[in-house]
């Protein structure tokens, strides 16, 4: 098996995790560590077998970074130089107390509990623990205890997948992944559950990284839409969307998203730093407004929020500006 809304803004969080389940931390150590003040969790954490990697042992790692004041981005990666990666999982996790964060998958909560030198992954409800096998293969699970390390992960062994997410809606599944290889980023999307033929395409996304993906039935026709959010590499961090629409659950086709920089309705004062999310049945975009003379780090024109609706176009469906709000 494969081991694994709200505007949140901030820095990217990556978790890398080891493929084998580690021994749980003893209760005395947990009690001591849990009594501390809020700690800096933005580190790499690994399973015990990481330290035996040069002897051929499989391993999983968890890399964590901030994604706003109250959230993290968690990315689980594992060894990939010998065989198919053991575990792969990317998620946003939201803070529930000073050192505990949770993400949600299929209505169930996955818990990330941080200590000064370690991280424990579990489910909020112990009866849901079997779901943590979904994100791994070979009988491995995300559940377990991981130790913090100094420095970077072993770049010669780690899985080069930069983003991975599996989504489901209305009986249709979407597997979204991005990998960096030979200094090039690619985006691969394949579906499962379409009646006529499943979609399987790879796109070259030069100068961009995938930061998230969501599904929603934006036009309420009984079939879902997929939205993959990317961001340019560099100080501007210009956002873009790869959007797709399922046609009567039979096939899937791409949706046109008008580039913000080319859209005169909304591009005044636009210099990137935008982000996207689904709000009910609209796609929402938010970005700072720059005035003449503003530096890249200090916009002074406030914030613009743009809502898009999905409409039929001559050649393909497209996202059309529905509403613009500034504050």
PDB file of C-alpha atoms in Angstrom:
ATOM      1  CA  UNK A   1       0.000   0.000   0.000  1.00  0.00           C
ATOM      2  CA  UNK A   2       0.993   3.587  -0.395  1.00  0.00           C
ATOM      3  CA  UNK A   3       2.058   5.270   2.980  1.00  0.00           C
ATOM      4  CA  UNK A   4       0.082   8.876   3.106  1.00  0.00           C
ATOM      5  CA  UNK A   5      -9.471  24.853   3.375  1.00  0.00           C
ATOM      6  CA  UNK A   6      -8.913  28.780   5.098  1.00  0.00           C
ATOM      7  CA  UNK A   7      -6.224  30.906   3.696  1.00  0.00           C
ATOM      8  CA  UNK A   8      -2.922  30.168   5.320  1.00  0.00           C
ATOM      9  CA  UNK A   9       0.123  32.172   4.307  1.00  0.00           C
ATOM     10  CA  UNK A  10       3.728  31.711   5.129  1.00  0.00           C
ATOM     11  CA  UNK A  11       6.805  29.635   4.674  1.00  0.00           C
ATOM     12  CA  UNK A  12       7.034  26.153   3.293  1.00  0.00           C
ATOM     13  CA  UNK A  13       7.256  23.161   5.628  1.00  0.00           C
ATOM     14  CA  UNK A  14       8.870  19.957   4.506  1.00  0.00           C
ATOM     15  CA  UNK A  15       8.858  16.683   6.407  1.00  0.00           C
ATOM     16  CA  UNK A  16      11.049  13.773   5.496  1.00  0.00           C
ATOM     17  CA  UNK A  17      10.373  10.512   7.232  1.00  0.00           C
ATOM     18  CA  UNK A  18      11.945   7.039   7.534  1.00  0.00           C
ATOM     19  CA  UNK A  19      10.336   3.946   6.029  1.00  0.00           C
ATOM     20  CA  UNK A  20      10.395   1.709   9.055  1.00  0.00           C
ATOM     21  CA  UNK A  21       8.346   2.211  12.180  1.00  0.00           C
ATOM     22  CA  UNK A  22      10.514   3.358  15.077  1.00  0.00           C
ATOM     23  CA  UNK A  23      10.238   2.353  18.701  1.00  0.00           C
ATOM     24  CA  UNK A  24       7.882   4.631  20.671  1.00  0.00           C
ATOM     25  CA  UNK A  25       9.376   7.095  23.118  1.00  0.00           C
ATOM     26  CA  UNK A  26       9.113   6.026  26.748  1.00  0.00           C
ATOM     27  CA  UNK A  27       6.532   7.817  28.888  1.00  0.00           C
ATOM     28  CA  UNK A  28       9.062   9.411  31.263  1.00  0.00           C
ATOM     29  CA  UNK A  29      10.937  11.092  28.417  1.00  0.00           C
ATOM     30  CA  UNK A  30       7.683  12.313  26.867  1.00  0.00           C
ATOM     31  CA  UNK A  31       6.575  13.802  30.190  1.00  0.00           C
ATOM     32  CA  UNK A  32       9.846  15.667  30.625  1.00  0.00           C
ATOM     33  CA  UNK A  33       9.902  17.013  27.086  1.00  0.00           C
ATOM     34  CA  UNK A  34       6.232  18.012  27.018  1.00  0.00           C
ATOM     35  CA  UNK A  35       6.734  20.360  29.955  1.00  0.00           C
ATOM     36  CA  UNK A  36       8.885  22.752  27.933  1.00  0.00           C
ATOM     37  CA  UNK A  37       7.874  25.996  26.256  1.00  0.00           C
ATOM     38  CA  UNK A  38       7.055  26.157  22.554  1.00  0.00           C
ATOM     39  CA  UNK A  39      10.048  24.930  20.577  1.00  0.00           C
ATOM     40  CA  UNK A  40      11.442  25.485  17.094  1.00  0.00           C
ATOM     41  CA  UNK A  41      10.224  22.509  15.078  1.00  0.00           C
ATOM     42  CA  UNK A  42      11.685  23.460  11.700  1.00  0.00           C
ATOM     43  CA  UNK A  43      14.201  20.675  11.349  1.00  0.00           C
ATOM     44  CA  UNK A  44      14.831  17.276   9.757  1.00  0.00           C
ATOM     45  CA  UNK A  45      13.764  14.181  11.668  1.00  0.00           C
ATOM     46  CA  UNK A  46      14.708  10.601  10.802  1.00  0.00           C
ATOM     47  CA  UNK A  47      14.043   7.029  11.850  1.00  0.00           C
ATOM     48  CA  UNK A  48      16.740   5.084  13.641  1.00  0.00           C
ATOM     49  CA  UNK A  49      17.702   3.215  10.465  1.00  0.00           C
ATOM     50  CA  UNK A  50      18.916   6.467   8.861  1.00  0.00           C
ATOM     51  CA  UNK A  51      22.101   6.171  10.871  1.00  0.00           C
ATOM     52  CA  UNK A  52      22.694   2.731   9.331  1.00  0.00           C
ATOM     53  CA  UNK A  53      22.036   3.849   5.755  1.00  0.00           C
ATOM     54  CA  UNK A  54      25.601   3.146   4.611  1.00  0.00           C
ATOM     55  CA  UNK A  55      25.036  -0.486   5.595  1.00  0.00           C
ATOM     56  CA  UNK A  56      22.083  -0.706   3.176  1.00  0.00           C
ATOM     57  CA  UNK A  57      19.250  -0.040   5.648  1.00  0.00           C
ATOM     58  CA  UNK A  58      16.030   1.546   4.368  1.00  0.00           C
ATOM     59  CA  UNK A  59      15.023   4.835   6.009  1.00  0.00           C
ATOM     60  CA  UNK A  60      12.367   7.576   6.081  1.00  0.00           C
ATOM     61  CA  UNK A  61      12.853  11.265   6.926  1.00  0.00           C
ATOM     62  CA  UNK A  62      10.598  14.156   7.975  1.00  0.00           C
ATOM     63  CA  UNK A  63      11.543  17.759   7.069  1.00  0.00           C
ATOM     64  CA  UNK A  64       9.494  20.539   8.717  1.00  0.00           C
ATOM     65  CA  UNK A  65       9.278  24.269   7.958  1.00  0.00           C
ATOM     66  CA  UNK A  66       6.868  27.057   8.914  1.00  0.00           C
ATOM     67  CA  UNK A  67       3.800  27.757   6.762  1.00  0.00           C
ATOM     68  CA  UNK A  68       2.488  30.784   8.609  1.00  0.00           C
ATOM     69  CA  UNK A  69       2.300  31.581  12.321  1.00  0.00           C
ATOM     70  CA  UNK A  70       0.018  28.660  13.137  1.00  0.00           C
ATOM     71  CA  UNK A  71       0.833  26.043  10.523  1.00  0.00           C
ATOM     72  CA  UNK A  72       3.588  23.888   9.090  1.00  0.00           C
ATOM     73  CA  UNK A  73       4.251  22.167   5.815  1.00  0.00           C
ATOM     74  CA  UNK A  74       5.151  18.538   6.327  1.00  0.00           C
ATOM     75  CA  UNK A  75       6.862  16.442   3.686  1.00  0.00           C
ATOM     76  CA  UNK A  76       7.713  12.784   4.167  1.00  0.00           C
ATOM     77  CA  UNK A  77      10.461  11.290   2.048  1.00  0.00           C
ATOM     78  CA  UNK A  78      12.501   8.109   2.155  1.00  0.00           C
ATOM     79  CA  UNK A  79      15.426   6.324   0.636  1.00  0.00           C
ATOM     80  CA  UNK A  80      15.071   5.951  -3.150  1.00  0.00           C
ATOM     81  CA  UNK A  81      18.475   4.884  -4.490  1.00  0.00           C
ATOM     82  CA  UNK A  82      17.856   1.160  -4.071  1.00  0.00           C
ATOM     83  CA  UNK A  83      14.146   0.630  -4.750  1.00  0.00           C
ATOM     84  CA  UNK A  84      10.788   2.368  -4.873  1.00  0.00           C
ATOM     85  CA  UNK A  85      10.519   4.914  -2.024  1.00  0.00           C
ATOM     86  CA  UNK A  86       8.983   3.434   1.105  1.00  0.00           C
ATOM     87  CA  UNK A  87       6.853   6.413   2.219  1.00  0.00           C
ATOM     88  CA  UNK A  88       5.791   9.664   0.550  1.00  0.00           C
ATOM     89  CA  UNK A  89       3.436  12.285   2.025  1.00  0.00           C
ATOM     90  CA  UNK A  90       2.994  16.089   1.850  1.00  0.00           C
ATOM     91  CA  UNK A  91       0.539  18.032   4.002  1.00  0.00           C
ATOM     92  CA  UNK A  92      -0.257  21.255   5.846  1.00  0.00           C
ATOM     93  CA  UNK A  93      -0.437  20.776   9.601  1.00  0.00           C
ATOM     94  CA  UNK A  94      -2.156  23.290  11.913  1.00  0.00           C
ATOM     95  CA  UNK A  95      -1.170  23.993  15.503  1.00  0.00           C
ATOM     96  CA  UNK A  96      -3.512  22.702  18.223  1.00  0.00           C
ATOM     97  CA  UNK A  97      -1.264  23.455  21.196  1.00  0.00           C
ATOM     98  CA  UNK A  98       2.224  24.837  21.770  1.00  0.00           C
ATOM     99  CA  UNK A  99       4.123  21.920  20.196  1.00  0.00           C
ATOM    100  CA  UNK A 100       1.433  19.741  18.596  1.00  0.00           C
ATOM    101  CA  UNK A 101       0.117  20.064  15.046  1.00  0.00           C
ATOM    102  CA  UNK A 102      -2.540  18.160  13.098  1.00  0.00           C
ATOM    103  CA  UNK A 103      -3.427  17.541   9.461  1.00  0.00           C
ATOM    104  CA  UNK A 104      -6.608  15.969   8.105  1.00  0.00           C
ATOM    105  CA  UNK A 105      -6.911  13.182   5.579  1.00  0.00           C
ATOM    106  CA  UNK A 106     -10.226  11.628   4.587  1.00  0.00           C
ATOM    107  CA  UNK A 107     -11.855  13.214   7.624  1.00  0.00           C
ATOM    108  CA  UNK A 108      -9.332  11.724  10.056  1.00  0.00           C
ATOM    109  CA  UNK A 109      -6.649  13.630  11.955  1.00  0.00           C
ATOM    110  CA  UNK A 110      -2.940  12.877  11.813  1.00  0.00           C
ATOM    111  CA  UNK A 111      -0.990  14.232  14.776  1.00  0.00           C
ATOM    112  CA  UNK A 112       2.596  15.569  14.781  1.00  0.00           C
ATOM    113  CA  UNK A 113       3.926  15.954  18.328  1.00  0.00           C
ATOM    114  CA  UNK A 114       7.269  17.767  18.670  1.00  0.00           C
ATOM    115  CA  UNK A 115       9.850  17.485  21.447  1.00  0.00           C
ATOM    116  CA  UNK A 116      13.287  19.159  21.761  1.00  0.00           C
ATOM    117  CA  UNK A 117      15.075  16.339  19.944  1.00  0.00           C
ATOM    118  CA  UNK A 118      12.302  14.287  18.365  1.00  0.00           C
ATOM    119  CA  UNK A 119       8.963  14.000  16.584  1.00  0.00           C
ATOM    120  CA  UNK A 120       6.168  11.466  17.027  1.00  0.00           C
ATOM    121  CA  UNK A 121       3.564  10.790  14.305  1.00  0.00           C
ATOM    122  CA  UNK A 122       0.242   9.169  15.246  1.00  0.00           C
ATOM    123  CA  UNK A 123      -3.499   9.558  14.720  1.00  0.00           C
ATOM    124  CA  UNK A 124      -5.732  11.586  17.059  1.00  0.00           C
ATOM    125  CA  UNK A 125      -7.963   8.536  17.398  1.00  0.00           C
ATOM    126  CA  UNK A 126      -5.922   5.365  18.006  1.00  0.00           C
ATOM    127  CA  UNK A 127      -8.562   3.365  16.124  1.00  0.00           C
ATOM    128  CA  UNK A 128      -7.553   5.265  12.943  1.00  0.00           C
ATOM    129  CA  UNK A 129      -3.892   4.232  13.115  1.00  0.00           C
ATOM    130  CA  UNK A 130      -4.204   1.829  10.178  1.00  0.00           C
ATOM    131  CA  UNK A 131      -4.631   4.809   7.845  1.00  0.00           C
ATOM    132  CA  UNK A 132      -0.942   5.639   8.312  1.00  0.00           C
ATOM    133  CA  UNK A 133      -0.061   2.545   6.278  1.00  0.00           C
ATOM    134  CA  UNK A 134      -1.794   4.134   3.267  1.00  0.00           C
ATOM    135  CA  UNK A 135       1.119   6.466   2.552  1.00  0.00           C
ATOM    136  CA  UNK A 136       3.728   3.713   2.517  1.00  0.00           C
ATOM    137  CA  UNK A 137       4.366   0.404   0.837  1.00  0.00           C
ATOM    138  CA  UNK A 138       5.902  -2.878   1.870  1.00  0.00           C
ATOM    139  CA  UNK A 139       4.039  -2.949   5.182  1.00  0.00           C
ATOM    140  CA  UNK A 140       5.617   0.279   6.488  1.00  0.00           C
ATOM    141  CA  UNK A 141       3.709   3.023   8.298  1.00  0.00           C
ATOM    142  CA  UNK A 142       4.101   6.718   8.994  1.00  0.00           C
ATOM    143  CA  UNK A 143       3.446   6.080  12.668  1.00  0.00           C
ATOM    144  CA  UNK A 144       6.405   6.191  14.989  1.00  0.00           C
ATOM    145  CA  UNK A 145       9.144   8.169  16.649  1.00  0.00           C
ATOM    146  CA  UNK A 146      11.800  10.164  14.720  1.00  0.00           C
ATOM    147  CA  UNK A 147      14.965  11.812  15.956  1.00  0.00           C
ATOM    148  CA  UNK A 148      16.123  15.318  15.033  1.00  0.00           C
ATOM    149  CA  UNK A 149      19.378  15.635  13.086  1.00  0.00           C
ATOM    150  CA  UNK A 150      21.736  18.525  12.381  1.00  0.00           C
ATOM    151  CA  UNK A 151      22.404  19.524   8.793  1.00  0.00           C
ATOM    152  CA  UNK A 152      20.819  18.319   5.585  1.00  0.00           C
ATOM    153  CA  UNK A 153      19.566  14.874   4.613  1.00  0.00           C
ATOM    154  CA  UNK A 154      21.643  12.490   2.511  1.00  0.00           C
ATOM    155  CA  UNK A 155      21.134  13.904  -1.004  1.00  0.00           C
ATOM    156  CA  UNK A 156      22.648  10.793  -2.613  1.00  0.00           C
ATOM    157  CA  UNK A 157      19.933   8.520  -1.252  1.00  0.00           C
ATOM    158  CA  UNK A 158      16.784  10.594  -0.681  1.00  0.00           C
ATOM    159  CA  UNK A 159      13.734  10.497  -2.951  1.00  0.00           C
ATOM    160  CA  UNK A 160      13.857  13.528  -5.277  1.00  0.00           C
ATOM    161  CA  UNK A 161      10.066  13.900  -5.381  1.00  0.00           C
ATOM    162  CA  UNK A 162       9.433  17.525  -4.388  1.00  0.00           C
ATOM    163  CA  UNK A 163       5.631  17.201  -4.035  1.00  0.00           C
ATOM    164  CA  UNK A 164       3.201  14.326  -3.746  1.00  0.00           C
ATOM    165  CA  UNK A 165      -0.517  14.307  -2.950  1.00  0.00           C
ATOM    166  CA  UNK A 166      -3.419  11.926  -3.525  1.00  0.00           C
ATOM    167  CA  UNK A 167      -6.914  13.458  -3.695  1.00  0.00           C
ATOM    168  CA  UNK A 168     -10.403  11.980  -4.070  1.00  0.00           C
ATOM    169  CA  UNK A 169     -13.821  13.489  -4.803  1.00  0.00           C
ATOM    170  CA  UNK A 170     -17.073  12.103  -6.211  1.00  0.00           C
ATOM    171  CA  UNK A 171     -15.505   8.722  -6.897  1.00  0.00           C
ATOM    172  CA  UNK A 172     -12.572  10.093  -8.911  1.00  0.00           C
ATOM    173  CA  UNK A 173      -8.995   9.930  -7.651  1.00  0.00           C
ATOM    174  CA  UNK A 174      -6.052  12.162  -8.532  1.00  0.00           C
ATOM    175  CA  UNK A 175      -2.381  11.480  -7.962  1.00  0.00           C
ATOM    176  CA  UNK A 176      -0.302  14.677  -8.207  1.00  0.00           C
ATOM    177  CA  UNK A 177       3.486  14.576  -8.009  1.00  0.00           C
ATOM    178  CA  UNK A 178       6.485  16.702  -8.937  1.00  0.00           C
ATOM    179  CA  UNK A 179      10.088  15.637  -9.202  1.00  0.00           C
ATOM    180  CA  UNK A 180      13.305  17.565  -9.730  1.00  0.00           C
ATOM    181  CA  UNK A 181      15.783  15.779 -11.947  1.00  0.00           C
ATOM    182  CA  UNK A 182      18.736  17.107 -13.936  1.00  0.00           C
ATOM    183  CA  UNK A 183      17.884  20.614 -12.659  1.00  0.00           C
ATOM    184  CA  UNK A 184      14.405  20.426 -14.202  1.00  0.00           C
ATOM    185  CA  UNK A 185      11.026  20.252 -12.462  1.00  0.00           C
ATOM    186  CA  UNK A 186       8.192  18.158 -13.847  1.00  0.00           C
ATOM    187  CA  UNK A 187       4.546  17.842 -12.818  1.00  0.00           C
ATOM    188  CA  UNK A 188       2.813  14.497 -13.311  1.00  0.00           C
ATOM    189  CA  UNK A 189      -0.934  13.977 -12.942  1.00  0.00           C
ATOM    190  CA  UNK A 190      -2.780  10.736 -13.306  1.00  0.00           C
ATOM    191  CA  UNK A 191      -6.340   9.820 -12.402  1.00  0.00           C
ATOM    192  CA  UNK A 192      -8.152   6.679 -11.380  1.00  0.00           C
ATOM    193  CA  UNK A 193     -11.879   5.995 -11.694  1.00  0.00           C
ATOM    194  CA  UNK A 194     -12.743   7.739 -14.972  1.00  0.00           C
ATOM    195  CA  UNK A 195     -15.201   5.716 -17.081  1.00  0.00           C
ATOM    196  CA  UNK A 196     -13.644   6.120 -20.552  1.00  0.00           C
ATOM    197  CA  UNK A 197      -9.930   6.540 -19.973  1.00  0.00           C
ATOM    198  CA  UNK A 198      -7.781   7.758 -17.150  1.00  0.00           C
ATOM    199  CA  UNK A 199      -5.635  10.870 -17.545  1.00  0.00           C
ATOM    200  CA  UNK A 200      -1.854  10.512 -17.340  1.00  0.00           C
ATOM    201  CA  UNK A 201       0.275  13.489 -18.372  1.00  0.00           C
ATOM    202  CA  UNK A 202       3.615  15.012 -17.412  1.00  0.00           C
ATOM    203  CA  UNK A 203       4.344  18.758 -17.750  1.00  0.00           C
ATOM    204  CA  UNK A 204       7.691  20.525 -17.639  1.00  0.00           C
ATOM    205  CA  UNK A 205       7.454  23.406 -15.147  1.00  0.00           C
ATOM    206  CA  UNK A 206      10.716  25.273 -15.597  1.00  0.00           C
ATOM    207  CA  UNK A 207      11.343  27.809 -12.870  1.00  0.00           C
ATOM    208  CA  UNK A 208       8.328  26.700 -10.828  1.00  0.00           C
ATOM    209  CA  UNK A 209       7.676  24.477  -7.835  1.00  0.00           C
ATOM    210  CA  UNK A 210       4.412  22.811  -6.857  1.00  0.00           C
ATOM    211  CA  UNK A 211       3.203  24.043  -3.465  1.00  0.00           C
ATOM    212  CA  UNK A 212      -0.273  22.474  -3.110  1.00  0.00           C
ATOM    213  CA  UNK A 213      -3.232  20.829  -4.874  1.00  0.00           C
ATOM    214  CA  UNK A 214      -7.002  20.793  -4.177  1.00  0.00           C
ATOM    215  CA  UNK A 215     -10.151  19.266  -5.668  1.00  0.00           C
ATOM    216  CA  UNK A 216     -13.681  20.688  -5.736  1.00  0.00           C
ATOM    217  CA  UNK A 217     -16.783  20.536  -7.951  1.00  0.00           C
ATOM    218  CA  UNK A 218     -16.522  24.200  -8.864  1.00  0.00           C
ATOM    219  CA  UNK A 219     -19.399  24.264 -11.375  1.00  0.00           C
ATOM    220  CA  UNK A 220     -21.626  21.855  -9.392  1.00  0.00           C
ATOM    221  CA  UNK A 221     -22.078  19.444 -12.293  1.00  0.00           C
ATOM    222  CA  UNK A 222     -21.397  16.265 -10.323  1.00  0.00           C
ATOM    223  CA  UNK A 223     -17.803  15.900 -11.526  1.00  0.00           C
ATOM    224  CA  UNK A 224     -14.731  17.360  -9.799  1.00  0.00           C
ATOM    225  CA  UNK A 225     -12.085  19.892 -10.810  1.00  0.00           C
ATOM    226  CA  UNK A 226      -8.412  19.606  -9.895  1.00  0.00           C
ATOM    227  CA  UNK A 227      -6.263  22.658  -9.088  1.00  0.00           C
ATOM    228  CA  UNK A 228      -2.485  22.421  -8.791  1.00  0.00           C
ATOM    229  CA  UNK A 229      -0.805  25.544  -7.409  1.00  0.00           C
ATOM    230  CA  UNK A 230       2.739  26.439  -8.409  1.00  0.00           C
ATOM    231  CA  UNK A 231       5.098  29.246  -7.476  1.00  0.00           C
ATOM    232  CA  UNK A 232       8.025  30.687  -9.369  1.00  0.00           C
ATOM    233  CA  UNK A 233      11.513  30.259  -7.987  1.00  0.00           C
ATOM    234  CA  UNK A 234      13.042  33.550  -6.854  1.00  0.00           C
ATOM    235  CA  UNK A 235      12.153  36.652  -4.889  1.00  0.00           C
ATOM    236  CA  UNK A 236       8.912  37.388  -6.761  1.00  0.00           C
ATOM    237  CA  UNK A 237       7.216  34.066  -5.995  1.00  0.00           C
ATOM    238  CA  UNK A 238       4.690  34.467  -8.798  1.00  0.00           C
ATOM    239  CA  UNK A 239       1.794  32.056  -8.471  1.00  0.00           C
ATOM    240  CA  UNK A 240       0.262  30.002 -11.257  1.00  0.00           C
ATOM    241  CA  UNK A 241      -2.361  27.270 -11.598  1.00  0.00           C
ATOM    242  CA  UNK A 242      -2.637  24.075 -13.573  1.00  0.00           C
ATOM    243  CA  UNK A 243      -6.394  23.415 -13.605  1.00  0.00           C
ATOM    244  CA  UNK A 244      -8.341  20.429 -14.915  1.00  0.00           C
ATOM    245  CA  UNK A 245     -12.018  19.548 -15.199  1.00  0.00           C
ATOM    246  CA  UNK A 246     -13.597  16.097 -15.266  1.00  0.00           C
ATOM    247  CA  UNK A 247     -16.202  15.650 -17.989  1.00  0.00           C
ATOM    248  CA  UNK A 248     -19.227  13.659 -16.751  1.00  0.00           C
ATOM    249  CA  UNK A 249     -16.822  11.317 -14.935  1.00  0.00           C
ATOM    250  CA  UNK A 250     -15.699   9.969 -18.303  1.00  0.00           C
ATOM    251  CA  UNK A 251     -12.527  11.931 -19.118  1.00  0.00           C
ATOM    252  CA  UNK A 252     -10.532  14.940 -17.952  1.00  0.00           C
ATOM    253  CA  UNK A 253      -9.344  18.035 -19.829  1.00  0.00           C
ATOM    254  CA  UNK A 254      -7.288  21.104 -18.982  1.00  0.00           C
ATOM    255  CA  UNK A 255      -8.888  24.412 -17.866  1.00  0.00           C
ATOM    256  CA  UNK A 256      -7.511  27.797 -18.974  1.00  0.00           C
ATOM    257  CA  UNK A 257      -6.320  30.106 -16.218  1.00  0.00           C
ATOM    258  CA  UNK A 258      -5.526  33.679 -17.422  1.00  0.00           C
ATOM    259  CA  UNK A 259      -2.081  34.746 -16.152  1.00  0.00           C
ATOM    260  CA  UNK A 260      -2.470  37.468 -13.541  1.00  0.00           C
ATOM    261  CA  UNK A 261       0.258  39.637 -15.051  1.00  0.00           C
ATOM    262  CA  UNK A 262      -1.669  39.694 -18.369  1.00  0.00           C
ATOM    263  CA  UNK A 263      -5.120  40.389 -16.888  1.00  0.00           C
ATOM    264  CA  UNK A 264      -5.775  44.200 -16.856  1.00  0.00           C
ATOM    265  CA  UNK A 265      -8.689  43.772 -14.437  1.00  0.00           C
ATOM    266  CA  UNK A 266      -6.410  42.746 -11.610  1.00  0.00           C
ATOM    267  CA  UNK A 267      -2.745  43.254 -12.506  1.00  0.00           C
ATOM    268  CA  UNK A 268      -2.303  46.858 -11.314  1.00  0.00           C
ATOM    269  CA  UNK A 269       0.369  46.788  -8.609  1.00  0.00           C
ATOM    270  CA  UNK A 270       0.907  43.051  -8.963  1.00  0.00           C
ATOM    271  CA  UNK A 271       4.379  41.669  -8.319  1.00  0.00           C
ATOM    272  CA  UNK A 272       3.649  38.136  -7.248  1.00  0.00           C
ATOM    273  CA  UNK A 273       3.629  36.806  -3.691  1.00  0.00           C
ATOM    274  CA  UNK A 274       0.168  35.423  -4.375  1.00  0.00           C
ATOM    275  CA  UNK A 275      -1.535  32.296  -3.100  1.00  0.00           C
ATOM    276  CA  UNK A 276      -4.653  30.347  -3.995  1.00  0.00           C
ATOM    277  CA  UNK A 277      -7.310  28.275  -2.288  1.00  0.00           C
ATOM    278  CA  UNK A 278     -10.857  27.011  -2.850  1.00  0.00           C
ATOM    279  CA  UNK A 279     -13.611  28.905  -1.007  1.00  0.00           C
ATOM    280  CA  UNK A 280     -16.963  27.145  -1.423  1.00  0.00           C
ATOM    281  CA  UNK A 281     -17.581  27.079  -5.200  1.00  0.00           C
ATOM    282  CA  UNK A 282     -14.991  29.664  -6.213  1.00  0.00           C
ATOM    283  CA  UNK A 283     -11.253  29.752  -6.638  1.00  0.00           C
ATOM    284  CA  UNK A 284      -9.756  32.536  -4.526  1.00  0.00           C
ATOM    285  CA  UNK A 285      -6.455  34.344  -5.133  1.00  0.00           C
ATOM    286  CA  UNK A 286      -4.829  36.802  -2.738  1.00  0.00           C
ATOM    287  CA  UNK A 287      -1.762  39.003  -3.220  1.00  0.00           C
ATOM    288  CA  UNK A 288      -0.199  42.242  -1.913  1.00  0.00           C
ATOM    289  CA  UNK A 289      -0.551  45.466  -3.951  1.00  0.00           C
ATOM    290  CA  UNK A 290       2.635  47.393  -4.694  1.00  0.00           C
ATOM    291  CA  UNK A 291       2.796  51.133  -5.217  1.00  0.00           C
ATOM    292  CA  UNK A 292       5.444  52.919  -7.249  1.00  0.00           C
ATOM    293  CA  UNK A 293       8.661  53.005  -5.295  1.00  0.00           C
ATOM    294  CA  UNK A 294       7.833  50.026  -3.057  1.00  0.00           C
ATOM    295  CA  UNK A 295      10.568  47.501  -2.512  1.00  0.00           C
ATOM    296  CA  UNK A 296       9.872  43.828  -3.078  1.00  0.00           C
ATOM    297  CA  UNK A 297       9.820  43.185   0.660  1.00  0.00           C
ATOM    298  CA  UNK A 298       7.584  46.148   1.607  1.00  0.00           C
ATOM    299  CA  UNK A 299       4.328  46.546  -0.369  1.00  0.00           C
ATOM    300  CA  UNK A 300       2.200  49.472   0.853  1.00  0.00           C
ATOM    301  CA  UNK A 301      -0.953  49.226  -1.287  1.00  0.00           C
ATOM    302  CA  UNK A 302      -2.885  46.745   0.825  1.00  0.00           C
ATOM    303  CA  UNK A 303      -4.185  43.382  -0.378  1.00  0.00           C
ATOM    304  CA  UNK A 304      -6.259  42.307  -3.362  1.00  0.00           C
ATOM    305  CA  UNK A 305      -8.460  39.224  -3.257  1.00  0.00           C
ATOM    306  CA  UNK A 306      -9.846  37.850  -6.502  1.00  0.00           C
ATOM    307  CA  UNK A 307     -12.568  35.220  -6.874  1.00  0.00           C
ATOM    308  CA  UNK A 308     -12.862  33.093 -10.009  1.00  0.00           C
ATOM    309  CA  UNK A 309     -15.725  30.991 -11.312  1.00  0.00           C
ATOM    310  CA  UNK A 310     -15.564  28.138 -13.820  1.00  0.00           C
ATOM    311  CA  UNK A 311     -17.291  28.876 -17.145  1.00  0.00           C
ATOM    312  CA  UNK A 312     -17.597  27.225 -20.538  1.00  0.00           C
ATOM    313  CA  UNK A 313     -15.244  28.594 -23.219  1.00  0.00           C
ATOM    314  CA  UNK A 314     -15.059  28.169 -26.966  1.00  0.00           C
ATOM    315  CA  UNK A 315     -12.200  25.695 -26.905  1.00  0.00           C
ATOM    316  CA  UNK A 316     -12.123  24.701 -23.236  1.00  0.00           C
ATOM    317  CA  UNK A 317     -13.511  25.602 -19.855  1.00  0.00           C
ATOM    318  CA  UNK A 318     -11.856  28.600 -18.231  1.00  0.00           C
ATOM    319  CA  UNK A 319     -11.577  30.419 -14.936  1.00  0.00           C
ATOM    320  CA  UNK A 320     -13.203  33.873 -15.133  1.00  0.00           C
ATOM    321  CA  UNK A 321     -12.892  36.732 -12.627  1.00  0.00           C
ATOM    322  CA  UNK A 322     -16.082  36.906 -10.593  1.00  0.00           C
ATOM    323  CA  UNK A 323     -15.303  39.417  -7.852  1.00  0.00           C
ATOM    324  CA  UNK A 324     -12.437  41.701  -6.740  1.00  0.00           C
ATOM    325  CA  UNK A 325     -11.973  42.958  -3.180  1.00  0.00           C
ATOM    326  CA  UNK A 326      -9.249  45.265  -1.858  1.00  0.00           C
ATOM    327  CA  UNK A 327      -8.460  46.057   1.761  1.00  0.00           C
TER     328      UNK A 327
END
